[in-house]
XYZ file of C-alpha atoms in Angstrom:
655
model
C -24.429 -35.279 -22.515
C -22.388 -37.065 -19.895
C -24.909 -36.054 -17.236
C -27.861 -37.512 -19.182
C -26.011 -40.818 -19.685
C -25.218 -40.949 -15.982
C -28.909 -40.340 -15.115
C -30.087 -43.120 -17.472
C -27.516 -45.496 -16.007
C -28.644 -44.783 -12.463
C -32.309 -45.262 -13.454
C -31.532 -48.609 -15.103
C -29.611 -49.807 -12.053
C -32.515 -48.813 -9.780
C -35.026 -50.789 -11.927
C -32.771 -53.813 -11.981
C -32.367 -53.710 -8.213
C -36.148 -53.471 -7.766
C -36.708 -56.495 -10.061
C -34.186 -58.570 -8.115
C -35.896 -57.732 -4.832
C -39.260 -58.845 -6.239
C -37.750 -62.145 -7.393
C -36.246 -62.749 -3.952
C -39.604 -62.008 -2.293
C -41.492 -64.503 -4.524
C -38.877 -67.182 -3.972
C -39.035 -66.679 -0.216
C -42.866 -66.879 -0.325
C -42.769 -70.181 -2.284
C -40.292 -71.612 0.197
C -42.541 -70.688 3.108
C -45.588 -72.384 1.509
C -43.588 -75.557 0.837
C -42.439 -75.644 4.430
C -46.009 -75.371 5.700
C -47.247 -78.233 3.442
C -44.437 -80.508 4.581
C -45.145 -79.713 8.220
C -48.880 -80.565 7.798
C -48.049 -83.842 6.017
C -45.639 -84.860 8.777
C -48.322 -84.087 11.369
C -50.877 -86.383 9.636
C -48.366 -89.206 9.331
C -47.456 -88.840 12.990
C -51.128 -89.196 14.030
C -51.524 -92.367 11.885
C -48.398 -93.948 13.322
C -49.612 -93.227 16.860
C -52.964 -94.963 16.239
C -51.206 -98.019 14.862
C -48.880 -98.097 17.832
C -51.789 -97.986 20.310
C -53.608 -100.753 18.440
C -50.502 -102.916 18.622
C -50.247 -102.454 22.361
C -53.832 -103.555 22.857
C -53.467 -106.769 20.759
C -50.094 -108.063 21.985
C -50.337 -110.173 25.299
C -48.409 -108.916 28.252
C -45.380 -110.951 29.387
C -45.404 -113.073 32.619
C -49.017 -114.383 32.533
C -50.574 -111.009 32.882
C -54.220 -110.993 31.947
C -54.841 -110.089 28.410
C -56.958 -107.259 27.316
C -60.667 -108.012 27.333
C -62.142 -109.139 24.045
C -63.798 -106.549 22.029
C -67.441 -106.069 22.775
C -69.948 -107.430 20.316
C -71.076 -104.990 17.803
C -74.194 -103.122 18.603
C -76.917 -103.470 16.077
C -77.308 -100.345 14.223
C -80.510 -98.682 13.424
C -81.252 -97.689 9.925
C -80.335 -94.142 10.770
C -77.279 -95.262 12.783
C -78.662 -93.437 15.945
C -80.040 -94.681 19.241
C -83.819 -94.904 19.234
C -84.242 -93.711 22.808
C -82.030 -90.646 23.115
C -80.954 -90.129 19.501
C -77.255 -90.308 20.387
C -74.601 -92.464 18.763
C -73.501 -95.404 20.873
C -69.750 -95.940 21.131
C -67.781 -98.839 22.477
C -65.498 -98.489 25.519
C -62.382 -98.987 23.328
C -63.400 -96.163 21.141
C -63.977 -93.976 24.202
C -60.482 -94.743 25.522
C -58.922 -94.030 22.123
C -60.701 -90.729 21.814
C -59.957 -89.763 25.418
C -56.189 -89.816 24.805
C -55.314 -86.628 22.790
C -52.888 -87.074 19.965
C -49.585 -85.145 20.364
C -49.181 -82.235 17.953
C -45.857 -81.832 16.169
C -44.148 -78.494 17.034
C -44.073 -75.888 14.287
C -40.530 -74.776 13.506
C -40.286 -71.014 13.090
C -37.582 -69.867 10.731
C -36.094 -66.373 11.213
C -34.133 -64.728 8.437
C -32.259 -61.411 8.158
C -30.296 -59.528 5.522
C -27.044 -57.559 5.717
C -25.989 -54.807 3.321
C -23.258 -52.240 2.748
C -23.372 -48.757 1.262
C -21.719 -49.575 -2.060
C -22.671 -49.470 -5.672
C -24.677 -52.342 -7.131
C -21.936 -53.103 -9.649
C -19.379 -53.698 -6.885
C -21.441 -56.589 -5.483
C -23.298 -58.434 -8.290
C -26.258 -60.704 -7.346
C -25.376 -64.080 -5.828
C -25.205 -67.197 -7.984
C -28.026 -68.960 -6.088
C -30.575 -67.087 -8.180
C -31.696 -69.398 -10.938
C -31.401 -67.626 -14.260
C -34.119 -69.793 -15.797
C -36.415 -69.018 -12.877
C -35.723 -65.320 -13.320
C -36.509 -65.527 -17.005
C -39.693 -67.515 -16.281
C -40.853 -64.964 -13.745
C -40.225 -62.178 -16.202
C -42.263 -63.994 -18.847
C -45.142 -64.516 -16.392
C -45.345 -60.794 -15.623
C -47.260 -59.106 -18.443
C -46.393 -55.592 -19.496
C -42.901 -55.671 -17.997
C -40.252 -54.205 -20.269
C -36.885 -55.841 -20.147
C -33.976 -53.533 -19.361
C -30.614 -54.416 -20.857
C -27.648 -54.530 -18.525
C -25.420 -51.457 -18.571
C -21.743 -52.186 -18.730
C -19.160 -49.798 -17.191
C -18.123 -47.122 -19.627
C -14.619 -47.556 -20.965
C -12.100 -44.726 -20.890
C -11.983 -44.612 -24.671
C -15.778 -44.249 -24.808
C -15.675 -41.468 -22.178
C -13.204 -39.492 -24.242
C -15.349 -39.869 -27.322
C -18.525 -38.832 -25.522
C -16.923 -35.740 -23.846
C -18.184 -32.521 -25.374
C -15.706 -30.031 -26.770
C -16.689 -26.477 -25.858
C -16.490 -23.726 -28.376
C -14.532 -20.533 -27.790
C -17.713 -18.663 -26.878
C -18.774 -21.364 -24.412
C -15.314 -21.406 -22.829
C -15.397 -17.634 -22.412
C -18.852 -17.851 -20.868
C -17.772 -20.531 -18.397
C -14.712 -18.522 -17.400
C -16.923 -15.551 -16.544
C -19.196 -17.498 -14.224
C -18.935 -16.626 -10.543
C -18.390 -20.233 -9.438
C -15.502 -20.946 -11.797
C -13.799 -17.575 -11.306
C -13.945 -17.962 -7.517
C -12.515 -21.484 -7.699
C -9.751 -20.475 -10.103
C -8.810 -17.440 -8.017
C -8.580 -19.367 -4.740
C -6.860 -22.438 -6.189
C -4.291 -20.473 -8.186
C -3.371 -18.384 -5.137
C -2.773 -21.487 -3.062
C -0.598 -23.032 -5.755
C 1.361 -19.799 -6.173
C 1.961 -19.539 -2.418
C 3.316 -23.095 -2.362
C 5.569 -22.535 -5.366
C 7.058 -19.411 -3.782
C 7.258 -20.736 -0.229
C 10.523 -21.012 1.666
C 10.123 -24.788 1.754
C 10.847 -25.093 -1.963
C 13.621 -22.535 -1.669
C 15.292 -24.643 1.018
C 15.342 -27.578 -1.378
C 17.785 -25.655 -3.573
C 20.210 -24.784 -0.761
C 23.805 -25.767 -1.531
C 25.349 -27.484 1.495
C 28.849 -27.866 0.064
C 30.037 -24.987 2.247
C 31.783 -23.062 -0.532
C 29.458 -20.078 -0.308
C 30.065 -19.738 3.431
C 33.765 -19.164 2.918
C 33.341 -16.434 0.315
C 34.002 -12.900 1.449
C 31.343 -10.272 0.881
C 32.266 -7.481 -1.474
C 30.861 -4.053 -0.689
C 29.092 -2.478 -3.629
C 26.662 0.345 -4.215
C 23.922 -2.076 -5.242
C 23.702 -3.376 -1.666
C 25.205 -6.823 -2.251
C 27.109 -6.519 1.043
C 23.962 -5.812 3.053
C 21.091 -7.497 1.200
C 20.566 -11.212 0.677
C 17.509 -10.954 -1.569
C 15.065 -8.455 -3.005
C 11.630 -8.738 -4.590
C 9.403 -6.218 -6.389
C 5.633 -6.142 -5.819
C 3.519 -4.420 -8.434
C 0.319 -5.045 -10.365
C 0.228 -2.838 -13.437
C -3.556 -2.833 -14.036
C -4.138 -1.463 -10.528
C -0.946 0.342 -9.437
C 0.251 1.900 -12.670
C 0.586 5.713 -12.534
C 0.014 5.741 -8.753
C 2.406 6.589 -5.914
C 2.679 4.618 -2.687
C 1.674 6.813 0.267
C 2.080 4.455 3.238
C 2.953 0.850 4.159
C 2.439 -1.505 7.081
C 3.217 -5.079 8.150
C 0.494 -7.320 9.555
C 0.908 -7.874 13.320
C -0.915 -11.225 13.102
C 0.349 -12.655 9.785
C 3.991 -11.801 9.171
C 3.820 -12.629 5.448
C 1.179 -9.962 4.689
C 1.946 -6.355 3.742
C -0.409 -3.399 3.344
C 0.179 -0.522 0.909
C -1.936 2.548 0.206
C -1.813 4.431 -3.082
C -2.593 7.952 -4.222
C -4.958 8.756 -7.057
C -3.905 7.806 -10.566
C -2.093 10.482 -12.575
C -4.052 9.343 -15.619
C -7.297 10.621 -14.101
C -5.652 14.031 -13.552
C -4.559 14.173 -17.177
C -8.149 13.477 -18.233
C -9.282 16.721 -16.640
C -10.522 15.510 -13.263
C -9.826 17.901 -10.430
C -7.352 16.499 -7.920
C -9.034 15.497 -4.690
C -12.439 16.653 -5.857
C -14.254 13.410 -5.087
C -15.267 12.587 -1.537
C -15.615 9.145 -0.101
C -18.677 7.495 -1.595
C -21.557 6.284 0.502
C -21.446 2.702 1.608
C -23.165 0.665 -1.087
C -23.488 -3.066 -1.755
C -20.445 -4.394 -3.551
C -20.637 -7.811 -5.145
C -16.936 -7.816 -6.075
C -14.899 -9.743 -3.465
C -11.682 -8.154 -2.260
C -9.618 -11.208 -3.216
C -10.654 -11.010 -6.884
C -8.295 -9.403 -9.376
C -10.916 -8.563 -11.993
C -12.055 -4.912 -11.802
C -15.556 -3.607 -12.319
C -16.413 -0.913 -14.834
C -14.454 2.232 -14.002
C -12.965 0.742 -10.843
C -9.380 1.037 -12.083
C -9.834 4.821 -12.154
C -10.976 4.958 -8.520
C -9.194 7.673 -6.537
C -8.502 5.588 -3.434
C -6.665 2.262 -3.481
C -5.229 -0.032 -0.790
C -3.664 -3.426 -1.527
C -2.732 -6.331 0.733
C 0.307 -8.184 -0.603
C 1.682 -11.602 0.249
C 5.422 -12.223 0.297
C 4.855 -15.371 -1.778
C 2.915 -13.594 -4.562
C 4.775 -10.626 -6.070
C 2.675 -10.390 -9.233
C -0.784 -9.826 -7.753
C -2.222 -8.719 -4.405
C -4.136 -10.831 -1.924
C -6.910 -8.248 -1.428
C -7.964 -5.046 -3.195
C -9.820 -2.151 -1.523
C -11.088 1.032 -3.137
C -12.827 4.224 -2.074
C -13.724 7.596 -3.534
C -10.803 9.570 -2.069
C -7.031 9.020 -2.269
C -5.717 6.970 0.661
C -2.873 8.835 2.363
C -2.138 6.451 5.247
C -3.230 2.961 6.281
C -2.797 0.399 9.059
C -3.736 -3.183 9.820
C -6.190 -3.571 12.668
C -4.025 -4.718 15.615
C -6.374 -7.480 16.821
C -8.909 -8.169 14.034
C -7.099 -9.584 11.001
C -9.998 -9.083 8.504
C -10.143 -5.300 9.160
C -8.079 -2.609 7.415
C -8.025 1.040 8.533
C -7.289 3.898 6.149
C -7.013 7.663 6.286
C -8.160 9.598 3.225
C -7.388 12.907 1.617
C -10.994 13.939 2.253
C -10.345 13.737 6.013
C -12.364 10.607 6.639
C -11.226 7.465 8.424
C -12.499 4.374 6.581
C -12.605 0.708 7.562
C -12.513 -2.171 5.081
C -13.455 -5.772 5.775
C -12.072 -8.563 3.597
C -15.371 -10.430 4.063
C -17.549 -7.593 2.728
C -16.077 -6.651 -0.660
C -13.870 -3.787 -1.782
C -15.803 -0.776 -0.514
C -15.512 0.542 3.076
C -17.885 -0.859 5.680
C -17.489 2.089 8.051
C -16.533 5.767 7.722
C -15.936 8.600 10.127
C -18.482 11.379 10.265
C -18.152 14.599 8.270
C -21.130 16.321 9.907
C -20.364 19.881 10.967
C -21.889 21.658 13.936
C -23.808 24.937 13.901
C -20.603 26.877 14.509
C -19.047 25.384 11.377
C -16.697 22.971 13.166
C -16.610 19.214 12.610
C -16.003 16.387 15.016
C -13.717 14.583 12.581
C -11.085 15.756 10.118
C -11.930 18.050 7.242
C -8.401 18.188 5.808
C -6.160 15.413 4.432
C -4.990 12.929 7.036
C -1.202 12.756 6.923
C -0.436 10.095 9.536
C -2.016 7.583 11.924
C -0.759 5.287 14.675
C -2.150 2.614 17.016
C -2.025 3.695 20.692
C -3.192 2.747 24.183
C -2.312 -0.909 24.047
C -3.917 -1.620 20.662
C -7.275 -0.190 21.748
C -7.019 3.337 20.358
C -6.093 5.221 17.201
C -4.565 8.654 16.745
C -4.668 10.595 13.475
C -3.113 13.882 12.401
C -4.392 16.131 9.603
C -2.836 18.865 7.521
C -4.793 21.577 9.390
C -2.973 20.778 12.637
C -5.756 18.812 14.289
C -4.897 15.604 16.133
C -7.811 13.280 16.913
C -7.960 10.333 19.312
C -10.319 7.478 18.430
C -11.527 4.222 19.925
C -11.072 1.232 17.645
C -14.466 -0.024 18.795
C -16.181 2.955 17.101
C -14.533 5.083 14.436
C -17.563 7.195 13.649
C -16.555 10.102 15.906
C -13.306 10.889 17.747
C -13.132 10.739 21.521
C -10.813 13.709 21.859
C -9.357 16.396 19.621
C -6.369 18.768 19.947
C -5.114 21.627 17.796
C -1.352 21.369 17.237
C 0.094 24.341 15.362
C -1.109 25.247 11.914
C -0.209 22.163 9.880
C 0.963 18.675 10.892
C 2.970 16.623 8.400
C 4.126 13.579 10.429
C 3.362 11.748 13.649
C 4.990 9.104 15.873
C 4.190 7.536 19.251
C 6.625 6.445 21.958
C 5.537 2.956 23.114
C 6.939 3.410 26.622
C 5.052 6.557 27.562
C 2.426 6.934 24.783
C 3.897 10.384 24.138
C 3.153 11.766 20.675
C 5.714 13.636 18.593
C 4.336 15.771 15.742
C 6.256 17.559 13.014
C 4.719 20.280 10.864
C 5.382 21.865 7.487
C 7.464 24.694 8.999
C 9.990 22.405 10.693
C 8.514 22.714 14.208
C 8.187 19.840 16.670
C 5.450 19.299 19.266
C 5.066 16.688 22.003
C 1.735 15.572 23.436
C 2.017 13.751 26.752
C -0.639 11.272 27.799
C -2.182 11.331 31.269
C 0.042 8.620 32.739
C 3.342 9.848 31.285
C 2.654 13.428 32.338
C 2.442 12.506 36.021
C 5.018 9.754 36.039
C 2.646 6.802 35.619
C 0.730 4.748 38.120
C -2.460 6.863 38.224
C -5.418 5.466 36.322
C -7.319 8.758 36.340
C -7.256 10.426 32.913
C -6.282 14.070 32.932
C -6.137 16.614 30.146
C -3.383 15.902 27.621
C -0.466 18.280 27.795
C 0.985 19.725 24.599
C 4.435 21.311 24.450
C 6.420 22.844 21.629
C 10.043 21.736 21.354
C 12.111 24.882 20.735
C 15.695 24.085 19.738
C 16.335 27.463 18.161
C 16.200 28.551 14.554
C 19.706 27.352 13.750
C 19.091 23.836 15.051
C 15.569 23.147 13.782
C 14.595 21.840 10.350
C 14.389 24.353 7.529
C 11.172 23.218 5.934
C 8.781 20.305 5.955
C 9.436 17.426 8.367
C 8.728 14.350 6.271
C 9.002 11.686 8.983
C 9.262 11.152 12.748
C 10.415 7.823 14.219
C 10.484 6.805 17.890
C 12.222 3.729 19.278
C 10.053 0.626 19.378
C 12.288 -1.258 21.818
C 10.892 -1.321 25.326
C 13.442 -0.745 28.051
C 13.856 -3.507 30.644
C 13.280 -0.982 33.442
C 12.201 2.625 33.507
C 15.068 5.104 33.897
C 12.827 8.017 34.811
C 10.542 10.291 32.809
C 11.298 13.900 32.019
C 9.017 16.121 29.892
C 7.057 13.055 28.819
C 10.131 11.148 27.551
C 12.286 8.429 29.051
C 15.787 9.261 30.154
C 18.197 7.072 28.278
C 18.119 5.404 24.869
C 14.383 4.740 25.098
C 13.633 8.458 24.817
C 15.541 9.022 21.557
C 13.660 9.788 18.348
C 14.621 10.736 14.778
C 13.264 13.264 12.288
C 13.849 13.657 8.544
C 13.174 16.742 6.432
C 13.415 18.289 3.029
C 16.501 20.238 4.184
C 18.662 17.126 3.438
C 19.139 16.354 7.147
C 18.239 13.652 9.648
C 18.291 14.733 13.309
C 18.379 12.783 16.584
C 16.510 14.201 19.582
C 16.306 13.476 23.306
C 13.860 15.974 24.919
C 14.370 14.391 28.349
C 17.811 16.084 28.378
C 17.634 19.008 25.978
C 15.411 20.521 23.301
C 18.354 20.798 20.918
C 19.095 17.909 18.534
C 21.894 15.573 19.575
C 22.993 14.807 16.020
C 22.383 16.317 12.596
C 23.238 13.983 9.713
C 23.533 15.665 6.312
C 22.882 13.782 3.071
C 25.943 13.648 0.833
C 23.826 13.908 -2.299
C 21.894 16.952 -1.035
C 18.595 15.253 -1.783
C 15.720 15.580 0.622
C 15.133 12.725 3.069
C 11.710 11.217 2.549
C 11.661 8.821 5.512
C 13.638 7.582 8.533
C 12.916 4.563 10.754
C 14.511 2.988 13.822
C 15.023 -0.778 13.704
C 12.426 -2.513 15.884
C 14.960 -5.057 17.214
C 18.407 -3.429 17.040
C 18.896 -0.552 19.541
C 21.421 1.369 17.433
C 20.372 0.603 13.839
C 18.310 2.967 11.712
C 17.542 3.388 7.999
C 16.899 6.432 5.813
C 15.185 6.815 2.440
C 16.307 9.530 0.037
C 14.790 11.177 -3.008
C 17.763 10.012 -5.101
C 16.561 6.393 -4.882
C 18.983 5.099 -2.222
C 18.662 3.965 1.388
C 21.248 4.467 4.092
C 21.990 2.210 7.059
C 23.422 3.668 10.274
C 24.691 1.787 13.327
C 25.329 4.360 16.048
C 27.054 1.751 18.193
C 29.835 1.663 15.578
C 29.988 5.252 14.362
C 28.098 8.535 14.725
C 29.589 10.132 11.609
C 29.431 7.671 8.738
C 26.740 5.169 7.702
C 27.701 1.517 7.482
C 26.257 1.455 3.953
C 28.812 4.017 2.731
C 28.366 7.542 1.439
C 26.685 6.347 -1.776
C 24.033 4.330 0.049
C 22.244 1.251 -1.252
C 20.609 1.576 -4.650
C 17.147 0.087 -4.453
C 16.770 -0.444 -8.202
C 20.187 -1.397 -9.611
C 18.730 -1.894 -13.087
C 17.316 1.645 -13.120
C 13.718 0.495 -13.353
C 11.920 3.664 -12.363
C 14.755 6.116 -11.779
C 12.602 7.947 -9.239
C 13.063 8.685 -5.575
C 11.867 6.664 -2.590
C 8.559 7.439 -0.920
C 8.482 5.373 2.258
C 10.244 2.577 4.117
C 8.979 0.190 6.806
C 10.772 -2.390 8.959
C 9.229 -5.790 9.632
C 8.553 -6.749 13.251
C 11.547 -9.133 13.338
C 13.910 -6.474 11.942
C 15.134 -8.690 9.091
C 13.051 -7.307 6.234
C 12.376 -3.832 4.975
C 9.720 -2.475 2.649
C 10.817 0.384 0.402
C 8.418 2.222 -1.908
C 9.603 3.734 -5.167
C 6.788 5.446 -7.081
C 4.211 2.658 -7.568
C 6.622 -0.231 -6.903
C 7.163 -1.867 -3.512
C 10.530 -3.522 -2.835
C 10.906 -6.165 -0.119
C 14.556 -6.259 0.958
C 16.030 -8.993 3.166
C 19.008 -7.711 5.146
C 22.138 -9.736 5.780
C 22.542 -11.458 9.117
C 25.693 -9.554 10.069
C 23.804 -6.267 9.621
C 20.797 -6.967 11.832
C 22.512 -9.149 14.449
C 23.567 -7.454 17.676
C 27.198 -7.833 18.626
C 27.229 -7.389 22.362
C 25.578 -4.574 24.308
C 25.308 -2.082 21.452
C 22.774 0.028 23.346
C 25.334 0.952 25.999
C 28.024 1.570 23.389
C 25.770 3.991 21.529
C 25.013 5.934 24.716
C 28.709 5.968 25.618
C 29.481 7.503 22.221
C 26.967 10.261 22.919
C 28.405 10.844 26.393
C 32.017 10.916 25.218
C 31.224 13.591 22.654
C 29.410 15.714 25.216
C 26.047 15.342 23.524
C 24.455 14.181 26.794
C 25.052 15.584 30.255
C 26.886 13.552 32.841
C 23.754 13.092 34.912
C 22.833 10.210 32.632
C 23.107 6.885 34.443
C 23.692 3.926 32.130
C 22.153 1.666 34.771
C 18.359 2.133 34.623
C 16.720 3.162 37.881
C 13.103 3.009 38.922
C 11.138 6.099 39.883
């Protein structure tokens, strides 16, 4: 109703403006005609005055005895017809000839130029000028037959607007809420408002600067109050309920974004669906955007799920991705922020694009050759990592196959290796691109790249070298290796490469297993583990990760729901978090063990997964801050206990 009133008002204003322009045109035309008549009258009067002036000059005697003008000639007798009888021409006197010989001056015609100026404003803002005669306007309107008068429209008052506004019914409101335009606007606008409300800017407004909190002494407690400054839980019940987190990652381009992959829902298993029976669906058009929270029919029961979370929005994810197979591992694309890479239980590598909906836009091939082999994986993918300077991808499957891919094309792998019978975990050393693989039997394998195998410097690619690390039955893991972690800190200078690993702290890596132990390895010196840390609770260790910024700090995740923090520069025997560890859920929310943990790139935050809940923990400054050269102190501890041979040189040397 408001739209129709607005249209009528605009139409009335347009008619009124047209009528005013016609009135101005007629008035201008009348003024022009009047000007022409006055100019012609002045011209006639000027000619008459000139004739009288000439006659006066001829009759008045000249001063100083000058001869007077000759008397006028006698009149010539006229014929009855007034014409000369001989030649039929009219006879004129000499005075008349002189008068007619002198042309009369013509008065110049004054040309008037007019112009108009206007601005792009509404007609109501600049009403017509007062020089328009209202009576003349009324007279002109009366002279024009068939012209309907249009009443002036006054601006609508606020009270009238409220009265005219239409109140929607409940059905109409529900229909408007379901429209694509409104739902998209509400989703985008609400996310922006929620990000602002949860931003650090508003949190800084509540900081107490009285200094009392700075003087308080921290009290160590099992809930982590001595090591954590804040914690936040990220879960969305409609999507994540009855699912377990399988992997996590931090965005390398946007530090506030987190990526989590989830296994299939346990509800679908209870309904009689066979676990892992569905393969990844074919790529099909998907009209549901990834940033929308509303699911389609049956989409909540989809086997595969990956969510992108924002630190400022703990109650709902930024983007939602689904597929037909449970997602076992996932990573952000290292250079293209809209792309998400996932590894599925079906063995396929899928790629999602936030601009193309929730379904994958690319999948790896499952085509088998005539001999029955396949180029890609045919078993569940257990781990994946970004390699070769953010240009390549390596994946490991449960059948022991390790594939190397190019991020430019994930349809088929570039290279494939068979590593043992079953691979359960994978890690890459950033210094040498050496891969460390752990399997379900507790064995370790190293795969050296072409450059690390020959000491670097040669650009020619050679065949990758695989080697089994054999520490002995008494020193290896008794069972499944759940996690492998290499150091992410790059050494300032290379201290030499031995067996594909750096000599020094850069070549250390950690492994965790179901045999309650976490082991430290340095294959550049020996195949035996340097340390074997036993869990006090005799629960299996689900994950272990080196800090990306602190050379001696590492964290462990246990099946009893606690995390442990170790600083090897301070002690090699006891964790700094105490024997009880840090309880992730002090209120006993889930009461279940931890699945995974992941450090942020700045080393100040940590993601910890407990069942379907993701906890973002912010560590205290005195925990993550380095106090001197802790790298050298850690290596000195290992040397003093005889865990490293004396050939180790703390000063790095080039080779």
